[in-house]
Short mmCIF file of C-alpha atoms in Angstrom, two decimals:
data_model
loop_
_atom_site.label_atom_id
_atom_site.label_comp_id
_atom_site.label_asym_id
_atom_site.label_seq_id
_atom_site.Cartn_x
_atom_site.Cartn_y
_atom_site.Cartn_z
CA MET A 75 -272.80 -64.13 60.73
CA ILE A 76 -269.32 -62.60 61.09
CA ALA A 77 -266.06 -64.39 60.41
CA THR A 78 -263.67 -64.40 63.33
CA LEU A 79 -260.03 -65.08 64.11
CA THR A 80 -258.31 -66.63 67.12
CA HIS A 81 -255.99 -64.14 68.76
CA PRO A 82 -252.97 -65.04 70.97
CA GLY A 83 -254.20 -63.34 74.15
CA PRO A 84 -257.32 -63.41 76.29
CA ALA A 85 -260.25 -61.28 75.05
CA ALA A 86 -260.59 -58.05 76.98
CA PRO A 87 -263.88 -57.72 78.81
CA ASP A 88 -264.56 -54.22 77.40
CA ARG A 89 -265.07 -54.49 73.60
CA TYR A 90 -264.70 -50.79 72.92
CA ALA A 91 -262.93 -47.74 74.37
CA LEU A 92 -264.05 -44.15 74.02
CA VAL A 93 -263.10 -40.72 75.21
CA PRO A 94 -265.27 -37.58 74.53
CA CYS A 95 -263.41 -34.69 72.94
CA HIS A 96 -263.89 -31.38 71.13
CA ALA A 97 -263.28 -31.46 67.40
CA GLU A 98 -262.76 -28.51 65.13
CA PRO A 99 -262.63 -28.53 61.27
CA VAL A 100 -259.17 -27.66 60.00
CA THR A 101 -257.28 -27.06 56.76
CA VAL A 102 -253.56 -27.35 57.51
CA THR A 103 -250.30 -27.56 55.75
CA LEU A 104 -248.00 -30.46 56.48
CA PRO A 105 -244.34 -29.30 56.20
CA PRO A 106 -241.66 -31.58 54.96
CA ALA A 107 -239.89 -33.24 57.91
CA ASP A 108 -237.75 -36.29 58.67
CA THR A 109 -240.83 -38.40 58.82
CA LEU A 110 -244.46 -38.27 57.69
CA ALA A 111 -245.45 -38.66 61.40
CA GLN A 112 -243.52 -35.56 62.25
CA SER A 113 -245.07 -33.59 59.41
CA ALA A 114 -248.57 -34.50 60.64
CA ALA A 115 -247.76 -33.63 64.27
CA LEU A 116 -246.35 -30.19 63.23
CA ALA A 117 -249.48 -29.48 61.24
CA LEU A 118 -251.62 -30.19 64.32
CA ALA A 119 -249.21 -28.59 66.88
CA ASP A 120 -252.05 -26.48 68.30
CA TYR A 121 -254.18 -29.55 69.11
CA ASP A 122 -253.94 -32.73 71.18
CA GLY A 123 -254.38 -34.87 68.14
CA GLY A 124 -256.71 -35.27 65.17
CA TRP A 125 -257.83 -36.87 61.92
CA LEU A 126 -256.43 -35.67 58.64
CA GLU A 127 -257.06 -36.56 54.97
CA ILE A 128 -254.71 -35.73 52.12
CA ALA A 129 -256.24 -35.77 48.63
CA VAL A 130 -253.01 -35.56 46.59
CA ALA A 131 -249.44 -35.04 47.72
CA PRO A 132 -245.96 -35.96 46.51
CA LEU A 133 -243.65 -37.93 48.77
CA ALA A 134 -239.88 -38.05 48.50
CA ASN A 135 -240.11 -41.59 49.83
CA LEU A 136 -243.25 -43.78 50.23
CA ASP A 137 -243.12 -47.09 52.09
CA PHE A 138 -246.23 -49.08 53.00
CA VAL A 139 -247.51 -52.55 53.88
CA ILE A 140 -250.62 -54.60 53.16
CA PRO A 141 -252.16 -57.50 55.12
CA GLY A 142 -250.09 -60.61 55.21
CA GLU A 143 -249.44 -63.96 57.05
CA ASP A 144 -247.36 -64.00 60.26
CA PRO A 145 -244.55 -66.40 59.48
CA THR A 146 -244.02 -66.98 63.24
CA GLY A 147 -247.64 -67.86 63.92
CA THR A 148 -247.74 -65.49 66.84
CA HIS A 149 -250.45 -63.21 65.47
CA ALA A 150 -253.75 -63.91 63.83
CA ALA A 151 -252.70 -61.67 60.97
CA TRP A 152 -249.58 -59.69 60.02
CA TYR A 153 -248.20 -57.61 57.19
CA ALA A 154 -246.78 -58.17 53.72
CA GLY A 155 -244.01 -55.89 52.52
CA PRO A 156 -242.75 -53.28 52.99
CA PHE A 157 -243.40 -52.05 49.51
CA ARG A 158 -240.90 -49.28 48.71
CA MET A 159 -242.53 -47.08 46.04
CA GLY A 160 -239.78 -44.44 46.34
CA ALA A 161 -240.88 -41.01 45.09
CA GLY A 162 -244.63 -41.79 45.02
CA THR A 163 -247.76 -39.81 45.18
CA ILE A 164 -250.58 -39.97 47.69
CA ARG A 165 -253.89 -40.26 45.91
CA HIS A 166 -256.01 -40.34 49.05
CA LEU A 167 -254.70 -40.91 52.63
CA GLY A 168 -256.70 -40.82 55.87
CA MET A 169 -254.74 -40.91 59.18
CA HIS A 170 -255.18 -40.65 62.92
CA VAL A 171 -252.56 -38.39 64.38
CA GLY A 172 -251.46 -39.37 67.91
CA ARG A 173 -248.45 -40.37 69.96
CA LYS A 174 -246.26 -43.39 70.53
CA GLU A 175 -243.59 -43.66 73.28
CA GLY A 176 -243.77 -39.93 73.74
CA GLY A 177 -243.24 -39.00 70.02
CA PRO A 178 -245.50 -38.30 67.12
CA TRP A 179 -247.23 -41.24 65.42
CA ILE A 180 -249.82 -41.79 62.71
CA HIS A 181 -252.04 -44.65 61.62
CA GLY A 182 -252.84 -44.08 57.98
CA HIS A 183 -254.41 -46.00 55.14
CA GLY A 184 -254.66 -44.92 51.56
CA ARG A 185 -254.12 -45.09 47.83
CA PHE A 186 -250.76 -44.44 46.27
CA ALA A 187 -249.14 -44.24 42.81
CA ALA A 188 -245.78 -43.78 41.09
CA PRO A 189 -244.57 -43.79 37.47
CA GLY A 190 -243.92 -47.39 36.36
CA TRP A 191 -245.17 -48.81 39.67
CA SER A 192 -246.82 -52.22 39.24
CA GLY A 193 -247.21 -53.24 42.84
CA PRO A 194 -250.11 -52.79 45.27
CA ASP A 195 -251.77 -49.35 45.20
CA PHE A 196 -253.45 -49.29 48.57
CA GLY A 197 -252.12 -49.96 52.03
CA HIS A 198 -250.93 -48.92 55.47
CA VAL A 199 -248.39 -46.11 55.19
CA LEU A 200 -245.24 -46.47 57.34
CA PRO A 201 -244.92 -43.37 59.49
CA PHE A 202 -241.12 -43.19 59.89
CA GLU A 203 -240.05 -44.53 56.51
CA SER A 204 -242.17 -42.14 54.42
CA HIS A 205 -241.69 -38.43 54.09
CA LEU A 206 -242.99 -35.46 52.08
CA SER A 207 -240.98 -33.89 49.26
CA ARG A 208 -242.76 -30.51 49.66
CA PRO A 209 -245.59 -29.02 51.74
CA ALA A 210 -248.93 -30.76 51.45
CA THR A 211 -252.45 -29.56 52.30
CA ALA A 212 -254.73 -31.71 54.42
CA GLN A 213 -258.26 -31.24 55.74
CA GLY A 214 -259.81 -32.86 58.73
CA TRP A 215 -260.37 -32.30 62.41
CA GLY A 216 -258.16 -31.07 65.24
CA ILE A 217 -259.19 -32.44 68.61
CA ARG A 218 -258.78 -31.20 72.14
CA GLY A 219 -259.24 -33.19 75.36
CA ALA A 220 -258.34 -36.58 73.96
CA ARG A 221 -255.64 -38.27 71.91
CA LEU A 222 -254.85 -41.67 70.48
CA ASP A 223 -251.74 -43.15 72.20
CA VAL A 224 -250.12 -46.44 71.18
CA GLU A 225 -250.18 -49.04 73.91
CA PRO A 226 -249.45 -52.84 74.07
CA ASP A 227 -252.57 -54.91 73.48
CA PRO A 228 -252.34 -58.36 75.11
CA GLU A 229 -255.37 -59.72 73.16
CA THR A 230 -253.84 -59.25 69.70
CA ALA A 231 -250.20 -58.95 70.69
CA PHE A 232 -250.01 -55.70 68.67
CA PRO A 233 -249.20 -52.17 69.87
CA LEU A 234 -252.45 -50.30 69.08
CA PHE A 235 -253.87 -46.89 69.32
CA GLN A 236 -256.17 -46.33 72.37
CA PRO A 237 -258.07 -43.15 73.21
CA ARG A 238 -256.83 -41.20 76.33
CA ALA A 239 -258.11 -38.09 77.99
CA VAL A 240 -255.52 -35.30 77.93
CA GLY A 241 -255.77 -31.65 79.19
CA PRO A 242 -258.98 -29.62 79.34
CA ARG A 243 -261.93 -30.64 77.17
CA PRO A 244 -264.02 -27.62 76.11
CA ASP A 245 -267.60 -28.36 74.92
CA PRO A 246 -267.34 -32.06 73.91
CA ASN A 247 -268.94 -32.51 70.50
CA ALA A 248 -267.10 -35.69 69.36
CA ALA A 249 -265.54 -38.96 70.59
CA LEU A 250 -262.47 -40.99 69.83
CA VAL A 251 -263.51 -44.69 69.68
CA THR A 252 -261.57 -47.93 69.22
CA LEU A 253 -263.20 -51.34 68.68
CA ARG A 254 -261.82 -54.75 69.61
CA PRO A 255 -261.75 -57.83 67.34
CA ASN A 256 -264.39 -60.40 66.60
CA GLN A 257 -267.56 -58.23 66.68
CA ASP A 258 -269.62 -56.82 63.91
CA LEU A 259 -268.22 -53.49 62.82
CA LEU A 260 -271.50 -51.51 62.47
CA SER A 261 -273.18 -52.93 65.64
CA ALA A 262 -270.09 -52.37 67.74
CA LEU A 263 -269.72 -48.83 66.51
CA GLU A 264 -273.40 -48.03 67.18
CA THR A 265 -273.01 -49.41 70.75
CA ALA A 266 -270.04 -47.14 71.41
CA ALA A 267 -271.71 -44.15 69.82
CA THR A 268 -274.74 -44.64 72.06
CA ALA A 269 -272.48 -44.78 75.02
CA ALA A 270 -270.89 -41.50 73.90
CA GLY A 271 -274.31 -39.94 73.57
CA LEU A 272 -273.98 -39.57 69.78
CA GLY A 273 -276.94 -40.38 67.62
CA GLU A 274 -276.05 -38.10 64.70
CA ALA A 275 -272.35 -37.96 63.73
CA ARG A 276 -269.81 -38.08 60.95
CA ILE A 277 -267.79 -41.30 60.97
CA LEU A 278 -264.06 -40.90 60.17
CA GLY A 279 -261.55 -43.63 60.52
CA LEU A 280 -259.95 -46.95 59.47
CA GLY A 281 -259.32 -50.49 60.63
CA SER A 282 -259.26 -54.12 59.50
CA LEU A 283 -261.88 -56.75 58.72
CA VAL A 284 -262.11 -60.54 58.39
CA HIS A 285 -263.57 -61.88 55.12
CA PRO A 286 -265.62 -58.71 54.58
CA LYS A 287 -268.89 -58.43 52.79
CA LEU A 288 -269.86 -55.25 50.96
CA GLN A 289 -273.35 -54.57 49.86
CA GLY A 290 -274.16 -56.15 46.43
CA GLN A 291 -270.82 -58.01 46.29
CA THR A 292 -269.76 -61.48 47.11
CA ARG A 293 -267.86 -62.05 50.40
CA ILE A 294 -264.22 -61.29 50.05
CA ASP A 295 -261.86 -64.25 50.36
CA SER A 296 -259.23 -62.70 52.65
CA HIS A 297 -259.04 -63.34 56.43
CA ALA A 298 -257.27 -60.01 56.88
CA THR A 299 -258.06 -56.80 55.10
CA GLU A 300 -257.28 -53.10 55.83
CA PHE A 301 -259.82 -50.44 55.19
CA LEU A 302 -260.28 -46.65 55.09
CA VAL A 303 -263.66 -45.04 55.52
CA THR A 304 -264.47 -42.94 52.45
CA GLU A 305 -267.85 -41.81 53.71
CA GLY A 306 -269.55 -42.51 57.01
CA ARG A 307 -272.50 -41.23 58.95
CA LEU A 308 -274.53 -42.03 62.04
CA SER A 309 -278.16 -41.11 61.65
CA GLY A 310 -280.72 -41.92 64.33
CA GLY A 311 -278.14 -44.08 66.01
CA VAL A 312 -277.68 -46.21 62.81
CA ALA A 313 -274.22 -46.33 61.16
CA GLU A 314 -273.64 -46.44 57.40
CA ILE A 315 -270.10 -46.71 56.11
CA GLU A 316 -268.43 -46.83 52.67
CA ILE A 317 -264.88 -48.06 52.53
CA ASP A 318 -261.87 -48.78 50.40
CA LEU A 319 -259.94 -51.90 51.35
CA VAL A 320 -257.04 -54.04 50.37
CA THR A 321 -256.73 -57.92 50.76
CA LEU A 322 -253.94 -60.33 51.46
CA GLY A 323 -253.40 -60.69 47.76
CA SER A 324 -253.25 -56.91 47.23
CA LEU A 325 -256.72 -56.75 45.50
CA ARG A 326 -258.65 -53.56 46.22
CA HIS A 327 -262.37 -53.37 46.80
CA ARG A 328 -264.77 -50.49 47.41
CA GLY A 329 -268.32 -50.35 48.65
CA ARG A 330 -270.79 -50.01 51.46
CA VAL A 331 -270.32 -52.19 54.55
CA GLU A 332 -273.14 -54.77 54.94
CA ARG A 333 -274.69 -55.12 58.33
CA GLY A 334 -274.13 -58.05 60.65
CA VAL A 335 -271.51 -59.83 58.63
CA ASN A 336 -268.27 -57.84 58.97
CA GLY A 337 -266.05 -58.94 61.88
CA ILE A 338 -263.28 -56.74 63.02
CA CYS A 339 -259.83 -58.32 62.48
CA ILE A 340 -257.34 -56.55 64.72
CA THR A 341 -258.80 -53.10 65.45
CA ALA A 342 -261.05 -50.30 64.15
CA GLU A 343 -260.38 -46.63 65.11
CA PHE A 344 -262.79 -43.80 64.66
CA LEU A 345 -263.40 -40.15 65.32
CA LEU A 346 -267.11 -39.54 65.60
CA VAL A 347 -268.00 -35.85 65.17
CA GLY A 348 -271.47 -34.82 66.21
CA ARG A 349 -273.75 -33.13 63.71
#
């Protein structure tokens, strides 16, 4: 059974959103810019959006947050921080590249490090407060025909990425998918993938879970966690996902998601690329 949270707004009737798209594998260079979001947008300027992963890269300034309590009680979960690492290093960052209010935006989770740093080492990177110190190489997927745009979400009272169709969509081979709270991660993703006509696919993305349970491990005592998919695949319509995650207390866990017991906290956002 999944653990759930009570959100401030009414539950939307549709529990997932998806838009088919065309995805192409890319290796790109992120140039230094005023913000990390701008760097990512410039690297994918030939595409409508995409998913990028950075293995290692130095940042002139690295700010991030981890899950936390909402002091106002407005939201079911919130953020702790920001943690200002300063001139830190990305050890592994995965990010959706989209738009917010007409400008570039990213949603990225990853691992970070810096000399003498004793704080959390995994979290949600802040797109405007962080920026590269020199060009960085990223690999991933550029997409055409769809993009993630930030929109208000009445259910959670958060501004969240949602997939939108944009421009022409040549030869769809992928889908952008977002999942709503309080449903099992794997089951919900499989339902959306079936609707997209994808039975075999790579699973790329991130999100948040409530009291997650990883295979062979005890249930994690944290009502809000943020995760990054480190390996994911859909085979015969069945999803298997391995993740890194961070808890309310900044503890980091890694493992394979157990079926039927991992409720989505705020959102989960995926690019499914057909195989």
